């Protein structure tokens, strides 16, 4: 499985391309952080329904996925793609000091 990428426009002159997280990684990260859907929704400034739809694999807006990824990364989550973790597929890693 290959991670998708998304281009996020941060200004008219600058665009940043980043790997996007997969729905399973969202579930992994929220479980590892013991974060409820409601807590994640508040931190990412999206609705709980948006998170539920993303986690079940429905199409989501790039800015929504980026917001979720940012919340997790600020909490100490590193996202691993399928290539990094070998046959194990995509995953996550908590950095030391993460709650």
Short mmCIF file of N, CA and C in Angstrom, two decimals:
data_model
loop_
_atom_site.label_atom_id
_atom_site.label_comp_id
_atom_site.label_asym_id
_atom_site.label_seq_id
_atom_site.Cartn_x
_atom_site.Cartn_y
_atom_site.Cartn_z
N UNK A 1 0.85 -1.16 0.00
CA UNK A 1 0.00 0.00 0.00
C UNK A 1 0.90 1.23 0.00
N UNK A 2 0.62 2.21 -0.81
CA UNK A 2 1.42 3.41 -0.92
C UNK A 2 0.62 4.57 -0.36
N UNK A 3 1.29 5.41 0.42
CA UNK A 3 0.60 6.59 0.95
C UNK A 3 0.31 7.56 -0.18
N UNK A 4 -0.81 8.20 -0.08
CA UNK A 4 -1.16 9.23 -1.04
C UNK A 4 -0.44 10.51 -0.64
N UNK A 5 -0.39 11.47 -1.52
CA UNK A 5 0.13 12.77 -1.14
C UNK A 5 -0.87 13.83 -1.54
N UNK A 6 -0.79 14.94 -0.87
CA UNK A 6 -1.72 16.03 -1.12
C UNK A 6 -0.92 17.32 -1.14
N UNK A 7 -1.28 18.21 -2.01
CA UNK A 7 -0.64 19.51 -2.07
C UNK A 7 -1.52 20.50 -1.33
N UNK A 8 -0.94 21.16 -0.36
CA UNK A 8 -1.68 22.13 0.43
C UNK A 8 -1.16 23.51 0.09
N UNK A 9 -2.05 24.37 -0.35
CA UNK A 9 -1.66 25.74 -0.68
C UNK A 9 -1.66 26.56 0.60
N UNK A 10 -0.48 27.07 0.98
CA UNK A 10 -0.40 27.90 2.17
C UNK A 10 -0.32 29.38 1.80
N UNK A 11 -0.06 29.67 0.57
CA UNK A 11 -0.10 31.03 0.05
C UNK A 11 -0.11 30.91 -1.46
N UNK A 12 -0.26 32.02 -2.12
CA UNK A 12 -0.27 31.98 -3.59
C UNK A 12 1.08 31.58 -4.16
N UNK A 13 2.14 31.86 -3.41
CA UNK A 13 3.48 31.60 -3.92
C UNK A 13 4.07 30.29 -3.44
N UNK A 14 3.52 29.72 -2.40
CA UNK A 14 4.15 28.56 -1.79
C UNK A 14 3.15 27.43 -1.65
N UNK A 15 3.56 26.25 -2.06
CA UNK A 15 2.74 25.06 -1.86
C UNK A 15 3.61 24.01 -1.20
N UNK A 16 2.99 23.25 -0.31
CA UNK A 16 3.70 22.21 0.43
C UNK A 16 3.04 20.88 0.13
N UNK A 17 3.83 19.89 -0.23
CA UNK A 17 3.30 18.55 -0.48
C UNK A 17 3.69 17.65 0.68
N UNK A 18 2.70 16.97 1.23
CA UNK A 18 2.97 16.09 2.35
C UNK A 18 2.24 14.77 2.16
N UNK A 19 2.78 13.73 2.75
CA UNK A 19 2.08 12.45 2.72
C UNK A 19 0.83 12.57 3.56
N UNK A 20 -0.22 11.91 3.14
CA UNK A 20 -1.44 11.94 3.92
C UNK A 20 -1.61 10.64 4.67
N UNK A 21 -2.28 10.74 5.79
CA UNK A 21 -2.50 9.55 6.59
C UNK A 21 -3.64 8.72 6.02
N UNK A 22 -3.62 7.47 6.34
CA UNK A 22 -4.67 6.55 5.92
C UNK A 22 -5.69 6.41 7.05
N UNK A 23 -6.92 6.02 6.72
CA UNK A 23 -7.93 5.85 7.77
C UNK A 23 -7.47 4.92 8.90
N UNK A 24 -6.80 3.82 8.57
CA UNK A 24 -6.35 2.89 9.60
C UNK A 24 -5.33 3.55 10.52
N UNK A 25 -4.50 4.44 9.96
CA UNK A 25 -3.52 5.14 10.78
C UNK A 25 -4.20 6.14 11.71
N UNK A 26 -5.29 6.72 11.27
CA UNK A 26 -6.07 7.62 12.12
C UNK A 26 -6.60 6.84 13.33
N UNK A 27 -7.14 5.66 13.07
CA UNK A 27 -7.64 4.81 14.15
C UNK A 27 -6.51 4.40 15.09
N UNK A 28 -5.36 4.01 14.50
CA UNK A 28 -4.22 3.60 15.32
C UNK A 28 -3.76 4.73 16.23
N UNK A 29 -3.63 5.92 15.65
CA UNK A 29 -3.12 7.06 16.41
C UNK A 29 -4.08 7.46 17.53
N UNK A 30 -5.36 7.52 17.23
CA UNK A 30 -6.30 7.91 18.28
C UNK A 30 -6.35 6.86 19.38
N UNK A 31 -6.23 5.59 19.03
CA UNK A 31 -6.20 4.53 20.04
C UNK A 31 -4.93 4.63 20.89
N UNK A 32 -3.79 4.82 20.24
CA UNK A 32 -2.52 4.91 20.96
C UNK A 32 -2.50 6.09 21.92
N UNK A 33 -3.15 7.17 21.53
CA UNK A 33 -3.19 8.38 22.37
C UNK A 33 -4.38 8.38 23.32
N UNK A 34 -5.21 7.33 23.26
CA UNK A 34 -6.43 7.25 24.06
C UNK A 34 -7.28 8.51 23.85
N UNK A 35 -7.43 8.87 22.58
CA UNK A 35 -8.15 10.08 22.19
C UNK A 35 -9.50 9.69 21.58
N UNK A 36 -10.56 10.23 22.12
CA UNK A 36 -11.89 9.93 21.60
C UNK A 36 -12.14 10.67 20.29
N UNK A 37 -13.13 10.23 19.57
CA UNK A 37 -13.52 10.91 18.32
C UNK A 37 -13.90 12.35 18.63
N UNK A 38 -14.61 12.55 19.73
CA UNK A 38 -15.02 13.91 20.11
C UNK A 38 -13.80 14.79 20.39
N UNK A 39 -12.83 14.28 21.13
CA UNK A 39 -11.62 15.05 21.41
C UNK A 39 -10.86 15.38 20.13
N UNK A 40 -10.71 14.39 19.26
CA UNK A 40 -10.02 14.60 17.99
C UNK A 40 -10.75 15.64 17.15
N UNK A 41 -12.06 15.54 17.10
CA UNK A 41 -12.85 16.50 16.32
C UNK A 41 -12.64 17.92 16.82
N UNK A 42 -12.64 18.09 18.13
CA UNK A 42 -12.43 19.43 18.70
C UNK A 42 -11.05 19.97 18.36
N UNK A 43 -10.03 19.14 18.51
CA UNK A 43 -8.66 19.58 18.23
C UNK A 43 -8.43 19.88 16.75
N UNK A 44 -9.06 19.09 15.88
CA UNK A 44 -8.89 19.28 14.43
C UNK A 44 -9.89 20.28 13.86
N UNK A 45 -10.83 20.70 14.69
CA UNK A 45 -11.87 21.65 14.27
C UNK A 45 -12.70 21.11 13.11
N UNK A 46 -13.12 19.85 13.26
CA UNK A 46 -14.02 19.21 12.30
C UNK A 46 -15.13 18.53 13.11
N UNK A 47 -16.14 18.05 12.43
CA UNK A 47 -17.23 17.37 13.14
C UNK A 47 -16.86 15.92 13.44
N UNK A 48 -17.53 15.35 14.42
CA UNK A 48 -17.30 13.93 14.72
C UNK A 48 -17.71 13.07 13.54
N UNK A 49 -18.76 13.46 12.83
CA UNK A 49 -19.19 12.71 11.64
C UNK A 49 -18.11 12.69 10.57
N UNK A 50 -17.38 13.78 10.43
CA UNK A 50 -16.30 13.85 9.45
C UNK A 50 -15.23 12.81 9.78
N UNK A 51 -14.89 12.69 11.04
CA UNK A 51 -13.88 11.71 11.45
C UNK A 51 -14.39 10.29 11.24
N UNK A 52 -15.62 10.03 11.61
CA UNK A 52 -16.20 8.70 11.42
C UNK A 52 -16.19 8.32 9.95
N UNK A 53 -16.57 9.26 9.08
CA UNK A 53 -16.57 8.99 7.64
C UNK A 53 -15.15 8.71 7.14
N UNK A 54 -14.17 9.50 7.59
CA UNK A 54 -12.79 9.28 7.16
C UNK A 54 -12.30 7.91 7.62
N UNK A 55 -12.56 7.57 8.88
CA UNK A 55 -12.07 6.30 9.41
C UNK A 55 -12.69 5.09 8.72
N UNK A 56 -13.87 5.24 8.17
CA UNK A 56 -14.46 4.10 7.46
C UNK A 56 -14.06 4.08 5.98
N UNK A 57 -13.25 5.06 5.56
CA UNK A 57 -12.70 5.05 4.22
C UNK A 57 -13.40 5.92 3.21
N UNK A 58 -14.37 6.72 3.65
CA UNK A 58 -15.03 7.64 2.72
C UNK A 58 -14.06 8.73 2.30
N UNK A 59 -14.29 9.30 1.14
CA UNK A 59 -13.43 10.37 0.65
C UNK A 59 -13.52 11.57 1.56
N UNK A 60 -12.38 12.18 1.85
CA UNK A 60 -12.33 13.35 2.72
C UNK A 60 -11.56 14.46 2.03
N UNK A 61 -11.84 15.68 2.44
CA UNK A 61 -11.14 16.84 1.89
C UNK A 61 -9.68 16.82 2.34
N UNK A 62 -8.78 17.22 1.47
CA UNK A 62 -7.36 17.25 1.85
C UNK A 62 -7.10 18.08 3.10
N UNK A 63 -7.81 19.18 3.26
CA UNK A 63 -7.56 20.02 4.45
C UNK A 63 -8.01 19.32 5.73
N UNK A 64 -9.03 18.47 5.63
CA UNK A 64 -9.48 17.70 6.79
C UNK A 64 -8.41 16.69 7.19
N UNK A 65 -7.89 15.97 6.21
CA UNK A 65 -6.86 14.97 6.48
C UNK A 65 -5.61 15.65 7.05
N UNK A 66 -5.25 16.79 6.49
CA UNK A 66 -4.09 17.53 6.99
C UNK A 66 -4.31 17.99 8.43
N UNK A 67 -5.52 18.41 8.76
CA UNK A 67 -5.82 18.84 10.13
C UNK A 67 -5.68 17.68 11.11
N UNK A 68 -6.18 16.51 10.72
CA UNK A 68 -6.07 15.33 11.58
C UNK A 68 -4.60 14.95 11.77
N UNK A 69 -3.86 14.94 10.67
CA UNK A 69 -2.45 14.58 10.74
C UNK A 69 -1.69 15.55 11.64
N UNK A 70 -1.99 16.83 11.53
CA UNK A 70 -1.32 17.84 12.35
C UNK A 70 -1.59 17.62 13.83
N UNK A 71 -2.83 17.33 14.18
CA UNK A 71 -3.18 17.06 15.59
C UNK A 71 -2.34 15.90 16.11
N UNK A 72 -2.28 14.82 15.35
CA UNK A 72 -1.54 13.65 15.79
C UNK A 72 -0.04 13.93 15.88
N UNK A 73 0.51 14.62 14.90
CA UNK A 73 1.94 14.90 14.92
C UNK A 73 2.31 15.80 16.09
N UNK A 74 1.46 16.76 16.42
CA UNK A 74 1.72 17.62 17.58
C UNK A 74 1.67 16.82 18.88
N UNK A 75 0.92 15.72 18.88
CA UNK A 75 0.81 14.86 20.06
C UNK A 75 1.94 13.83 20.11
N UNK A 76 2.82 13.84 19.12
CA UNK A 76 3.98 12.95 19.14
C UNK A 76 3.87 11.70 18.28
N UNK A 77 2.95 11.69 17.32
CA UNK A 77 2.79 10.53 16.45
C UNK A 77 3.59 10.73 15.16
N UNK A 78 4.32 9.70 14.76
CA UNK A 78 4.99 9.67 13.47
C UNK A 78 4.28 8.62 12.63
N UNK A 79 3.98 8.95 11.39
CA UNK A 79 3.27 8.02 10.51
C UNK A 79 4.27 7.28 9.64
N UNK A 80 4.11 5.96 9.57
CA UNK A 80 5.00 5.10 8.80
C UNK A 80 4.24 4.56 7.60
N UNK A 81 4.84 4.67 6.43
CA UNK A 81 4.18 4.12 5.24
C UNK A 81 4.50 2.64 5.12
N UNK A 82 3.90 1.98 4.18
CA UNK A 82 4.09 0.55 3.99
C UNK A 82 5.51 0.17 3.65
N UNK A 83 6.25 1.05 3.00
CA UNK A 83 7.63 0.75 2.63
C UNK A 83 8.53 0.77 3.85
N UNK A 84 8.29 1.71 4.75
CA UNK A 84 9.12 1.87 5.95
C UNK A 84 9.01 0.65 6.85
N UNK A 85 7.81 0.16 7.00
CA UNK A 85 7.60 -0.93 7.95
C UNK A 85 7.62 -2.30 7.27
N UNK A 86 8.09 -2.35 6.04
CA UNK A 86 8.23 -3.64 5.35
C UNK A 86 6.90 -4.30 5.09
N UNK A 87 6.86 -5.60 5.34
CA UNK A 87 5.64 -6.36 5.09
C UNK A 87 4.51 -6.01 6.03
N UNK A 88 4.81 -5.29 7.10
CA UNK A 88 3.80 -4.96 8.09
C UNK A 88 2.78 -3.94 7.62
N UNK A 89 3.08 -3.21 6.57
CA UNK A 89 2.16 -2.20 6.07
C UNK A 89 2.28 -0.89 6.83
N UNK A 90 1.37 0.03 6.55
CA UNK A 90 1.43 1.34 7.19
C UNK A 90 1.19 1.23 8.69
N UNK A 91 1.75 2.17 9.43
CA UNK A 91 1.58 2.16 10.87
C UNK A 91 1.88 3.51 11.47
N UNK A 92 2.09 3.51 12.78
CA UNK A 92 2.44 4.74 13.50
C UNK A 92 3.54 4.43 14.49
N UNK A 93 4.17 5.47 14.98
CA UNK A 93 5.14 5.36 16.07
C UNK A 93 4.94 6.56 16.98
N UNK A 94 4.97 6.33 18.28
CA UNK A 94 4.90 7.42 19.24
C UNK A 94 6.32 7.83 19.60
N UNK A 95 6.58 9.13 19.59
CA UNK A 95 7.89 9.61 20.00
C UNK A 95 7.95 9.61 21.52
N UNK A 96 9.15 9.57 22.05
CA UNK A 96 9.27 9.60 23.51
C UNK A 96 8.71 10.92 24.02
N UNK A 97 8.03 10.84 25.11
CA UNK A 97 7.39 12.03 25.67
C UNK A 97 5.96 12.19 25.25
N UNK A 98 5.49 11.39 24.30
CA UNK A 98 4.08 11.46 23.91
C UNK A 98 3.25 10.86 25.03
N UNK A 99 2.09 11.43 25.24
CA UNK A 99 1.20 10.92 26.30
C UNK A 99 0.55 9.63 25.90
#
